[in-house]
PDB file of C-alpha atoms and ligand atoms in Angstrom:
ATOM      1  CA  MET A   1       0.000   0.000   0.000  1.00 44.00           C
ATOM      2  CA  SER A   2       1.307   3.443  -0.893  1.00 52.00           C
ATOM      3  CA  LEU A   3       1.772   5.782   2.026  1.00 68.00           C
ATOM      4  CA  GLN A   4       1.289   8.834  -0.143  1.00 73.00           C
ATOM      5  CA  LEU A   5      -2.103  10.271  -0.915  1.00 74.00           C
ATOM      6  CA  SER A   6      -2.131  10.354  -4.717  1.00 86.00           C
ATOM      7  CA  LYS A   7      -2.613  13.228  -7.121  1.00 85.00           C
ATOM      8  CA  THR A   8      -6.187  12.027  -7.662  1.00 90.00           C
ATOM      9  CA  GLU A   9      -6.917  12.698  -4.005  1.00 92.00           C
ATOM     10  CA  ILE A  10      -5.047  16.015  -4.057  1.00 95.00           C
ATOM     11  CA  ARG A  11      -7.041  17.071  -7.135  1.00 95.00           C
ATOM     12  CA  GLU A  12     -10.350  16.017  -5.592  1.00 96.00           C
ATOM     13  CA  ALA A  13      -9.727  18.166  -2.516  1.00 96.00           C
ATOM     14  CA  ALA A  14      -8.453  21.114  -4.595  1.00 97.00           C
ATOM     15  CA  ALA A  15     -11.455  20.925  -6.946  1.00 97.00           C
ATOM     16  CA  PHE A  16     -13.831  20.858  -3.964  1.00 97.00           C
ATOM     17  CA  ILE A  17     -12.240  24.037  -2.573  1.00 97.00           C
ATOM     18  CA  ALA A  18     -12.047  25.750  -5.976  1.00 96.00           C
ATOM     19  CA  LYS A  19     -15.788  25.206  -6.407  1.00 96.00           C
ATOM     20  CA  LYS A  20     -16.555  27.088  -3.171  1.00 95.00           C
ATOM     21  CA  THR A  21     -14.707  30.283  -4.124  1.00 94.00           C
ATOM     22  CA  SER A  22     -13.556  32.057  -7.263  1.00 92.00           C
ATOM     23  CA  LEU A  23     -10.483  33.318  -5.409  1.00 94.00           C
ATOM     24  CA  ARG A  24      -7.190  31.684  -6.376  1.00 94.00           C
ATOM     25  CA  PRO A  25      -4.981  31.865  -3.269  1.00 96.00           C
ATOM     26  CA  ARG A  26      -1.419  33.005  -3.707  1.00 95.00           C
ATOM     27  CA  ALA A  27      -0.284  32.609  -0.107  1.00 96.00           C
ATOM     28  CA  GLY A  28      -1.066  29.880   2.395  1.00 97.00           C
ATOM     29  CA  LEU A  29      -0.985  30.403   6.147  1.00 97.00           C
ATOM     30  CA  VAL A  30      -0.945  27.790   8.884  1.00 96.00           C
ATOM     31  CA  LEU A  31      -2.031  29.121  12.272  1.00 92.00           C
ATOM     32  CA  GLY A  32      -0.815  27.200  15.310  1.00 82.00           C
ATOM     33  CA  SER A  33      -2.119  26.823  18.865  1.00 68.00           C
ATOM     34  CA  GLY A  34      -3.990  29.913  20.008  1.00 72.00           C
ATOM     35  CA  LEU A  35      -2.967  31.885  16.894  1.00 77.00           C
ATOM     36  CA  SER A  36      -6.228  31.519  14.955  1.00 82.00           C
ATOM     37  CA  PRO A  37      -7.502  35.104  15.528  1.00 82.00           C
ATOM     38  CA  LEU A  38      -5.410  36.260  12.544  1.00 86.00           C
ATOM     39  CA  ALA A  39      -8.033  34.646  10.317  1.00 88.00           C
ATOM     40  CA  ALA A  40     -10.624  37.135  11.625  1.00 88.00           C
ATOM     41  CA  GLU A  41      -8.814  39.814   9.598  1.00 87.00           C
ATOM     42  CA  VAL A  42      -9.630  38.147   6.281  1.00 90.00           C
ATOM     43  CA  ALA A  43     -11.999  40.084   4.019  1.00 87.00           C
ATOM     44  CA  GLN A  44     -15.017  38.280   2.545  1.00 89.00           C
ATOM     45  CA  PRO A  45     -14.016  34.917   3.928  1.00 94.00           C
ATOM     46  CA  THR A  46     -15.203  31.589   2.626  1.00 95.00           C
ATOM     47  CA  ILE A  47     -14.982  29.168   5.545  1.00 95.00           C
ATOM     48  CA  ILE A  48     -14.753  25.438   4.893  1.00 96.00           C
ATOM     49  CA  PRO A  49     -14.552  22.976   7.818  1.00 94.00           C
ATOM     50  CA  TYR A  50     -11.849  20.345   7.339  1.00 94.00           C
ATOM     51  CA  HIS A  51     -14.404  17.571   7.739  1.00 92.00           C
ATOM     52  CA  ASP A  52     -16.184  18.749   4.562  1.00 94.00           C
ATOM     53  CA  VAL A  53     -13.060  18.582   2.375  1.00 96.00           C
ATOM     54  CA  PRO A  54     -12.377  15.207   0.734  1.00 95.00           C
ATOM     55  CA  HIS A  55      -9.418  13.375   2.356  1.00 94.00           C
ATOM     56  CA  PHE A  56      -8.790  16.107   4.973  1.00 95.00           C
ATOM     57  CA  VAL A  57      -8.604  14.924   8.588  1.00 93.00           C
ATOM     58  CA  PRO A  58     -10.112  17.020  11.367  1.00 87.00           C
ATOM     59  CA  SER A  59      -8.029  18.721  14.038  1.00 79.00           C
ATOM     60  CA  THR A  60      -8.942  17.287  17.435  1.00 79.00           C
ATOM     61  CA  VAL A  61      -7.051  19.688  19.690  1.00 74.00           C
ATOM     62  CA  GLU A  62      -8.422  22.603  21.713  1.00 70.00           C
ATOM     63  CA  GLY A  63      -7.214  25.895  20.265  1.00 60.00           C
ATOM     64  CA  HIS A  64      -7.158  24.393  16.764  1.00 61.00           C
ATOM     65  CA  PRO A  65     -10.589  25.081  15.260  1.00 75.00           C
ATOM     66  CA  GLY A  66     -10.063  23.051  12.081  1.00 90.00           C
ATOM     67  CA  ASP A  67     -11.234  24.981   9.075  1.00 93.00           C
ATOM     68  CA  LEU A  68      -9.978  26.683   5.970  1.00 95.00           C
ATOM     69  CA  VAL A  69     -10.519  30.413   5.606  1.00 96.00           C
ATOM     70  CA  ILE A  70     -10.159  31.702   2.052  1.00 97.00           C
ATOM     71  CA  GLY A  71     -10.305  35.392   1.271  1.00 96.00           C
ATOM     72  CA  THR A  72      -8.045  38.388   0.979  1.00 94.00           C
ATOM     73  CA  LEU A  73      -5.650  39.782   3.548  1.00 93.00           C
ATOM     74  CA  GLN A  74      -4.022  43.089   2.561  1.00 92.00           C
ATOM     75  CA  ASP A  75      -5.386  42.438  -0.951  1.00 90.00           C
ATOM     76  CA  VAL A  76      -3.436  39.174  -1.153  1.00 94.00           C
ATOM     77  CA  PRO A  77      -5.604  36.140  -1.900  1.00 95.00           C
ATOM     78  CA  VAL A  78      -4.921  33.730   0.955  1.00 96.00           C
ATOM     79  CA  ILE A  79      -5.889  30.298   2.147  1.00 97.00           C
ATOM     80  CA  ILE A  80      -5.592  29.940   5.896  1.00 96.00           C
ATOM     81  CA  MET A  81      -5.507  26.759   7.937  1.00 95.00           C
ATOM     82  CA  ARG A  82      -7.135  27.723  11.208  1.00 93.00           C
ATOM     83  CA  GLY A  83      -5.611  24.944  13.220  1.00 89.00           C
ATOM     84  CA  ARG A  84      -3.642  21.991  11.866  1.00 92.00           C
ATOM     85  CA  PRO A  85      -3.661  18.239  12.248  1.00 93.00           C
ATOM     86  CA  HIS A  86      -0.677  16.810  14.170  1.00 94.00           C
ATOM     87  CA  TYR A  87       1.124  13.496  14.069  1.00 95.00           C
ATOM     88  CA  TYR A  88       0.398  12.961  17.786  1.00 94.00           C
ATOM     89  CA  GLU A  89      -3.342  12.887  17.069  1.00 93.00           C
ATOM     90  CA  GLY A  90      -2.769   9.529  15.409  1.00 94.00           C
ATOM     91  CA  TYR A  91      -2.551  10.736  11.821  1.00 95.00           C
ATOM     92  CA  THR A  92       0.144   9.716   9.376  1.00 94.00           C
ATOM     93  CA  MET A  93       2.676  12.322   8.268  1.00 95.00           C
ATOM     94  CA  GLN A  94       1.052  12.108   4.829  1.00 95.00           C
ATOM     95  CA  GLN A  95      -2.351  13.033   6.300  1.00 95.00           C
ATOM     96  CA  VAL A  96      -0.794  15.842   8.338  1.00 95.00           C
ATOM     97  CA  THR A  97       0.769  17.384   5.234  1.00 97.00           C
ATOM     98  CA  PHE A  98      -2.039  16.681   2.753  1.00 97.00           C
ATOM     99  CA  PRO A  99      -3.482  20.246   3.026  1.00 97.00           C
ATOM    100  CA  ILE A 100      -0.103  21.652   1.943  1.00 98.00           C
ATOM    101  CA  ARG A 101      -0.192  19.484  -1.180  1.00 97.00           C
ATOM    102  CA  VAL A 102      -3.693  20.787  -1.855  1.00 97.00           C
ATOM    103  CA  MET A 103      -2.435  24.360  -1.488  1.00 98.00           C
ATOM    104  CA  TRP A 104       0.262  23.524  -4.028  1.00 97.00           C
ATOM    105  CA  SER A 105      -2.395  22.213  -6.376  1.00 97.00           C
ATOM    106  CA  LEU A 106      -4.396  25.438  -5.948  1.00 97.00           C
ATOM    107  CA  GLY A 107      -1.363  27.464  -7.039  1.00 96.00           C
ATOM    108  CA  VAL A 108      -0.067  28.724  -3.677  1.00 97.00           C
ATOM    109  CA  GLN A 109       3.430  30.211  -4.013  1.00 96.00           C
ATOM    110  CA  TYR A 110       4.175  31.285  -0.437  1.00 97.00           C
ATOM    111  CA  LEU A 111       3.541  29.524   2.844  1.00 98.00           C
ATOM    112  CA  ILE A 112       3.643  31.278   6.193  1.00 97.00           C
ATOM    113  CA  VAL A 113       3.718  28.703   8.990  1.00 97.00           C
ATOM    114  CA  THR A 114       3.261  29.620  12.621  1.00 95.00           C
ATOM    115  CA  ASN A 115       3.364  27.590  15.793  1.00 94.00           C
ATOM    116  CA  ALA A 116       3.488  27.867  19.543  1.00 91.00           C
ATOM    117  CA  ALA A 117       6.818  26.633  20.855  1.00 94.00           C
ATOM    118  CA  GLY A 118       8.808  26.246  24.032  1.00 94.00           C
ATOM    119  CA  GLY A 119      11.857  28.513  24.226  1.00 96.00           C
ATOM    120  CA  LEU A 120      15.119  26.580  24.681  1.00 97.00           C
ATOM    121  CA  ASN A 121      17.429  29.511  24.080  1.00 96.00           C
ATOM    122  CA  PRO A 122      17.963  30.979  27.568  1.00 94.00           C
ATOM    123  CA  SER A 123      17.529  34.517  26.229  1.00 95.00           C
ATOM    124  CA  PHE A 124      13.983  33.740  24.992  1.00 95.00           C
ATOM    125  CA  HIS A 125      10.913  34.589  27.065  1.00 91.00           C
ATOM    126  CA  ALA A 126       7.225  33.719  26.838  1.00 90.00           C
ATOM    127  CA  GLY A 127       5.671  36.203  24.422  1.00 91.00           C
ATOM    128  CA  ASP A 128       8.708  36.466  22.115  1.00 94.00           C
ATOM    129  CA  LEU A 129       8.391  35.896  18.389  1.00 96.00           C
ATOM    130  CA  MET A 130      11.100  33.800  16.705  1.00 98.00           C
ATOM    131  CA  LEU A 131      11.802  33.825  12.999  1.00 98.00           C
ATOM    132  CA  ILE A 132      12.671  30.227  12.097  1.00 98.00           C
ATOM    133  CA  THR A 133      16.044  30.238  10.330  1.00 98.00           C
ATOM    134  CA  ASP A 134      16.273  26.443  10.050  1.00 98.00           C
ATOM    135  CA  HIS A 135      14.898  23.330  11.669  1.00 98.00           C
ATOM    136  CA  ILE A 136      16.108  20.056  13.115  1.00 97.00           C
ATOM    137  CA  GLY A 137      13.856  17.370  11.685  1.00 94.00           C
ATOM    138  CA  LEU A 138      14.189  14.874  14.507  1.00 92.00           C
ATOM    139  CA  ALA A 139      11.052  12.998  13.404  1.00 91.00           C
ATOM    140  CA  ASN A 140      12.218  13.109   9.763  1.00 92.00           C
ATOM    141  CA  MET A 141      15.511  11.556  10.869  1.00 92.00           C
ATOM    142  CA  VAL A 142      13.905   8.547  12.514  1.00 89.00           C
ATOM    143  CA  GLY A 143      11.747   7.526   9.556  1.00 88.00           C
ATOM    144  CA  LEU A 144       8.758   9.842   9.966  1.00 93.00           C
ATOM    145  CA  ASN A 145       9.538  11.983   6.923  1.00 96.00           C
ATOM    146  CA  PRO A 146       6.286  12.921   5.135  1.00 96.00           C
ATOM    147  CA  LEU A 147       8.050  12.300   1.805  1.00 96.00           C
ATOM    148  CA  HIS A 148       8.558   8.639   2.750  1.00 93.00           C
ATOM    149  CA  GLY A 149       7.036   6.482   0.019  1.00 92.00           C
ATOM    150  CA  PRO A 150       6.797   6.847  -3.738  1.00 93.00           C
ATOM    151  CA  ASN A 151       7.806  10.249  -5.119  1.00 94.00           C
ATOM    152  CA  ASP A 152       5.645  12.198  -7.556  1.00 93.00           C
ATOM    153  CA  ASP A 153       8.204  13.965  -9.778  1.00 93.00           C
ATOM    154  CA  GLU A 154       5.548  16.410 -10.958  1.00 92.00           C
ATOM    155  CA  ILE A 155       5.314  17.757  -7.413  1.00 95.00           C
ATOM    156  CA  GLY A 156       9.010  17.775  -6.556  1.00 96.00           C
ATOM    157  CA  PRO A 157      12.301  15.857  -6.660  1.00 96.00           C
ATOM    158  CA  ARG A 158      12.985  12.511  -4.995  1.00 96.00           C
ATOM    159  CA  PHE A 159      15.844  13.992  -2.949  1.00 96.00           C
ATOM    160  CA  PRO A 160      14.939  17.604  -2.215  1.00 97.00           C
ATOM    161  CA  ASP A 161      17.694  19.955  -1.092  1.00 96.00           C
ATOM    162  CA  MET A 162      16.889  21.360   2.348  1.00 97.00           C
ATOM    163  CA  SER A 163      19.759  23.842   2.742  1.00 96.00           C
ATOM    164  CA  GLN A 164      17.383  26.794   2.341  1.00 96.00           C
ATOM    165  CA  ALA A 165      14.057  25.418   3.480  1.00 98.00           C
ATOM    166  CA  TYR A 166      13.210  28.785   5.065  1.00 98.00           C
ATOM    167  CA  ASP A 167      13.426  31.202   2.175  1.00 97.00           C
ATOM    168  CA  PRO A 168      16.266  33.739   2.713  1.00 97.00           C
ATOM    169  CA  LYS A 169      14.423  36.548   0.878  1.00 96.00           C
ATOM    170  CA  LEU A 170      11.276  36.040   2.934  1.00 97.00           C
ATOM    171  CA  ARG A 171      13.362  35.964   6.109  1.00 97.00           C
ATOM    172  CA  ALA A 172      14.995  39.277   5.164  1.00 97.00           C
ATOM    173  CA  LEU A 173      11.563  40.731   4.401  1.00 97.00           C
ATOM    174  CA  ALA A 174      10.231  39.570   7.785  1.00 97.00           C
ATOM    175  CA  LEU A 175      13.197  41.044   9.671  1.00 98.00           C
ATOM    176  CA  GLN A 176      12.940  44.393   7.878  1.00 97.00           C
ATOM    177  CA  THR A 177       9.185  44.515   8.426  1.00 97.00           C
ATOM    178  CA  ALA A 178       9.564  43.735  12.135  1.00 97.00           C
ATOM    179  CA  THR A 179      12.197  46.476  12.510  1.00 98.00           C
ATOM    180  CA  ASP A 180       9.977  49.008  10.729  1.00 97.00           C
ATOM    181  CA  LEU A 181       6.997  48.121  12.940  1.00 97.00           C
ATOM    182  CA  GLY A 182       9.088  48.176  16.121  1.00 97.00           C
ATOM    183  CA  ILE A 183       8.294  44.506  16.806  1.00 96.00           C
ATOM    184  CA  GLU A 184      11.123  42.442  18.249  1.00 96.00           C
ATOM    185  CA  LEU A 185      11.740  39.354  16.152  1.00 97.00           C
ATOM    186  CA  ARG A 186      14.225  36.861  17.539  1.00 97.00           C
ATOM    187  CA  GLN A 187      15.828  34.258  15.261  1.00 98.00           C
ATOM    188  CA  GLY A 188      16.560  30.609  15.798  1.00 98.00           C
ATOM    189  CA  VAL A 189      16.351  26.924  14.984  1.00 98.00           C
ATOM    190  CA  TYR A 190      13.088  25.054  15.576  1.00 98.00           C
ATOM    191  CA  ILE A 191      13.042  21.405  16.554  1.00 98.00           C
ATOM    192  CA  MET A 192      10.034  19.142  16.250  1.00 97.00           C
ATOM    193  CA  LEU A 193       9.258  16.231  18.531  1.00 96.00           C
ATOM    194  CA  SER A 194       6.300  14.007  17.784  1.00 92.00           C
ATOM    195  CA  GLY A 195       4.589  14.707  21.165  1.00 87.00           C
ATOM    196  CA  PRO A 196       2.057  14.702  22.755  1.00 94.00           C
ATOM    197  CA  SER A 197       3.923  14.534  26.064  1.00 94.00           C
ATOM    198  CA  PHE A 198       5.986  17.611  26.772  1.00 93.00           C
ATOM    199  CA  GLU A 199       9.716  17.081  27.244  1.00 94.00           C
ATOM    200  CA  THR A 200      11.537  15.980  30.363  1.00 93.00           C
ATOM    201  CA  PRO A 201      14.260  18.328  31.638  1.00 93.00           C
ATOM    202  CA  ALA A 202      16.846  15.846  30.306  1.00 94.00           C
ATOM    203  CA  ASP A 203      15.125  15.853  26.876  1.00 95.00           C
ATOM    204  CA  LEU A 204      15.298  19.644  26.885  1.00 95.00           C
ATOM    205  CA  ARG A 205      18.982  19.781  27.805  1.00 95.00           C
ATOM    206  CA  PHE A 206      19.669  17.360  24.942  1.00 97.00           C
ATOM    207  CA  LEU A 207      17.663  19.480  22.464  1.00 97.00           C
ATOM    208  CA  ARG A 208      19.523  22.621  23.517  1.00 97.00           C
ATOM    209  CA  MET A 209      22.869  20.805  23.234  1.00 97.00           C
ATOM    210  CA  ILE A 210      22.185  19.777  19.634  1.00 97.00           C
ATOM    211  CA  GLY A 211      21.460  23.340  18.591  1.00 97.00           C
ATOM    212  CA  ALA A 212      17.743  24.027  18.941  1.00 98.00           C
ATOM    213  CA  ASP A 213      16.345  27.370  20.113  1.00 98.00           C
ATOM    214  CA  ALA A 214      12.665  26.423  20.270  1.00 98.00           C
ATOM    215  CA  VAL A 215      10.740  23.141  20.520  1.00 97.00           C
ATOM    216  CA  GLY A 216       7.300  22.172  19.310  1.00 96.00           C
ATOM    217  CA  MET A 217       5.188  19.379  17.843  1.00 95.00           C
ATOM    218  CA  SER A 218       4.476  20.587  14.316  1.00 96.00           C
ATOM    219  CA  THR A 219       5.744  22.641  11.358  1.00 97.00           C
ATOM    220  CA  VAL A 220       8.643  20.450  10.179  1.00 98.00           C
ATOM    221  CA  PRO A 221       6.369  18.065   8.199  1.00 97.00           C
ATOM    222  CA  GLU A 222       4.507  20.930   6.509  1.00 98.00           C
ATOM    223  CA  VAL A 223       7.712  22.783   5.673  1.00 98.00           C
ATOM    224  CA  THR A 224       9.320  19.626   4.272  1.00 98.00           C
ATOM    225  CA  VAL A 225       6.370  19.036   1.948  1.00 98.00           C
ATOM    226  CA  ALA A 226       5.998  22.697   0.948  1.00 98.00           C
ATOM    227  CA  HIS A 227       9.687  23.095   0.151  1.00 98.00           C
ATOM    228  CA  HIS A 228       9.666  19.836  -1.807  1.00 97.00           C
ATOM    229  CA  ALA A 229       6.858  21.290  -3.942  1.00 97.00           C
ATOM    230  CA  GLY A 230       8.718  24.565  -4.578  1.00 97.00           C
ATOM    231  CA  ILE A 231       6.577  26.699  -2.272  1.00 97.00           C
ATOM    232  CA  ARG A 232       8.591  29.474  -0.593  1.00 97.00           C
ATOM    233  CA  VAL A 233       8.349  29.176   3.176  1.00 98.00           C
ATOM    234  CA  LEU A 234       8.410  31.681   6.017  1.00 98.00           C
ATOM    235  CA  GLY A 235       8.186  30.261   9.551  1.00 98.00           C
ATOM    236  CA  ILE A 236       7.485  32.115  12.792  1.00 97.00           C
ATOM    237  CA  SER A 237       7.317  30.557  16.264  1.00 96.00           C
ATOM    238  CA  GLY A 238       5.477  32.209  19.094  1.00 94.00           C
ATOM    239  CA  ILE A 239       7.348  31.399  22.286  1.00 94.00           C
ATOM    240  CA  SER A 240       4.553  30.385  24.642  1.00 90.00           C
ATOM    241  CA  ASN A 241       6.732  29.256  27.540  1.00 89.00           C
ATOM    242  CA  ALA A 242      10.357  29.058  28.532  1.00 87.00           C
ATOM    243  CA  ALA A 243      11.405  25.401  28.542  1.00 86.00           C
ATOM    244  CA  GLN A 244      12.497  24.294  32.011  1.00 83.00           C
ATOM    245  CA  LEU A 245      15.842  22.589  31.571  1.00 78.00           C
ATOM    246  CA  GLU A 246      16.260  21.785  35.254  1.00 77.00           C
ATOM    247  CA  PRO A 247      14.064  19.387  37.259  1.00 80.00           C
ATOM    248  CA  GLY A 248      11.651  20.758  39.834  1.00 72.00           C
ATOM    249  CA  ALA A 249      10.498  23.804  37.879  1.00 69.00           C
ATOM    250  CA  ALA A 250       6.864  24.767  37.271  1.00 73.00           C
ATOM    251  CA  GLU A 251       4.673  22.302  35.360  1.00 73.00           C
ATOM    252  CA  LEU A 252       3.612  23.097  31.797  1.00 74.00           C
ATOM    253  CA  SER A 253       0.035  22.798  30.506  1.00 74.00           C
ATOM    254  CA  HIS A 254      -1.719  23.235  27.162  1.00 74.00           C
ATOM    255  CA  GLU A 255      -3.823  25.976  28.809  1.00 75.00           C
ATOM    256  CA  GLU A 256      -0.648  27.966  29.465  1.00 73.00           C
ATOM    257  CA  VAL A 257       0.331  27.590  25.813  1.00 71.00           C
ATOM    258  CA  LEU A 258      -3.095  28.836  24.672  1.00 74.00           C
ATOM    259  CA  GLU A 259      -3.047  31.749  27.125  1.00 75.00           C
ATOM    260  CA  ALA A 260       0.347  32.902  25.821  1.00 76.00           C
ATOM    261  CA  GLY A 261      -1.103  32.759  22.302  1.00 74.00           C
ATOM    262  CA  LYS A 262      -3.297  35.756  23.125  1.00 78.00           C
ATOM    263  CA  ALA A 263      -0.286  38.002  23.802  1.00 82.00           C
ATOM    264  CA  LEU A 264       1.545  36.628  20.774  1.00 88.00           C
ATOM    265  CA  VAL A 265      -1.385  37.323  18.452  1.00 88.00           C
ATOM    266  CA  ALA A 266      -1.167  41.054  19.254  1.00 89.00           C
ATOM    267  CA  LYS A 267       2.295  41.123  17.649  1.00 92.00           C
ATOM    268  CA  LEU A 268       1.875  38.402  15.076  1.00 92.00           C
ATOM    269  CA  VAL A 269      -1.208  39.862  13.391  1.00 92.00           C
ATOM    270  CA  PRO A 270       0.307  43.263  12.446  1.00 94.00           C
ATOM    271  CA  LEU A 271       3.613  41.608  11.490  1.00 95.00           C
ATOM    272  CA  ILE A 272       2.089  39.055   9.131  1.00 95.00           C
ATOM    273  CA  LYS A 273      -0.330  41.577   7.630  1.00 94.00           C
ATOM    274  CA  GLU A 274       2.507  43.954   6.817  1.00 96.00           C
ATOM    275  CA  ILE A 275       4.674  41.130   5.427  1.00 96.00           C
ATOM    276  CA  LEU A 276       1.813  40.184   3.101  1.00 95.00           C
ATOM    277  CA  ARG A 277       1.275  43.799   2.048  1.00 94.00           C
ATOM    278  CA  ARG A 278       4.950  44.142   1.130  1.00 95.00           C
ATOM    279  CA  LEU A 279       4.968  40.772  -0.582  1.00 91.00           C
ATOM    280  CA  ALA A 280       2.144  41.934  -2.831  1.00 87.00           C
ATOM    281  CA  ARG A 281       4.077  45.101  -3.653  1.00 82.00           C
ATOM    282  CA  THR A 282       7.457  43.532  -4.373  1.00 72.00           C
ATOM    283  CA  THR A 283       6.309  40.779  -6.713  1.00 57.00           C
ATOM    284  CA  PRO A 284       3.963  41.221  -9.646  1.00 47.00           C
ATOM    285  CA  GLY A 285       0.396  40.268  -8.765  1.00 42.00           C
ATOM    286  CA  GLU A 286       0.098  37.800 -11.598  1.00 44.00           C
ATOM    287  CA  PRO A 287      -2.657  35.230 -11.205  1.00 40.00           C
ATOM    288  CA  SER A 288      -1.152  32.104  -9.740  1.00 43.00           C
ATOM    289  CA  GLU A 289      -0.679  29.261 -12.117  1.00 46.00           C
ATOM    290  CA  HIS A 290      -3.078  26.363 -11.571  1.00 47.00           C
ATOM    291  CA  ARG A 291      -1.025  23.265 -10.996  1.00 60.00           C
ATOM    292  CA  ALA A 292      -2.715  19.960 -10.851  1.00 54.00           C
TER     293      ALA A 292
HETATM  294  N1  HPA B   1       7.304  21.799  24.170  1.00 92.47           N
HETATM  295  C1  HPA B   1       6.740  21.245  23.078  1.00 92.47           C
HETATM  296  N2  HPA B   1       5.773  21.815  22.402  1.00 92.47           N
HETATM  297  C2  HPA B   1       5.343  23.019  22.800  1.00 92.47           C
HETATM  298  C3  HPA B   1       5.893  23.665  23.924  1.00 92.47           C
HETATM  299  C4  HPA B   1       6.921  23.019  24.643  1.00 92.47           C
HETATM  300  O1  HPA B   1       7.451  23.523  25.656  1.00 92.47           O
HETATM  301  N3  HPA B   1       5.254  24.846  24.057  1.00 92.47           N
HETATM  302  C5  HPA B   1       4.363  24.924  23.038  1.00 92.47           C
HETATM  303  N4  HPA B   1       4.415  23.824  22.278  1.00 92.47           N
END
């Protein structure tokens, strides 16, 4: 049995979405835990619950509503995932990343991924924003790469280069935008663990030792699949808590992560809106090519 959902399934989902709206999204956004309020800024939204879309799996986690919002943000046609499915919910990596393939099929050229993450870098605090410069694909390394299985050469290469998975031009744009808006944007390496248990202090010391600045349970699969398909990726982590590298510190809960999301949203919303506005200005607004 093939692990990959085929182009037939990708096309079915894309056709279903394309029938609901005449808008052809140019940018995709994935909103992580507690970060969904950004979608409220979308003009004339078409909202499609994941459970209506063929082959999509629902998000089962609090703080992850589980629908697509399609509309315009700063005049850019966007498709927003309000909440995402995770591997820890029992889904395969192929199911987790299927919506990204559907975005590719719809012609999406840019992907902005967000997440809530624990800060490993000792200079990070809850409420900081971190531009993802690179990731450590721990799950990818142990056989949970979403590209595992047959490759579709029409989507991307068998052995995709990952040296610039987080687009350098988009990173520069994000940094400049943050400076201009007076929003502090830290930079660092994101590491994904499969979850759902949070890390032990010894886990966290190990993650810090191998070079990670922030830890979470998402993003790496989506970025792997998007980059494979030639979509340019920008990633931003909202630091929801400082990881406790020593035993005996305060316990961490999902509620704390969601609560921190509220403060993060206040910075993330203006930052992403302005990034999109500048993106629309710097590249010609040609209609996106329809792919598959
Ligand atoms: N660890 C893993 N995932 C997370 C964390 C964390 O500390 N905070 C938010 N998501």
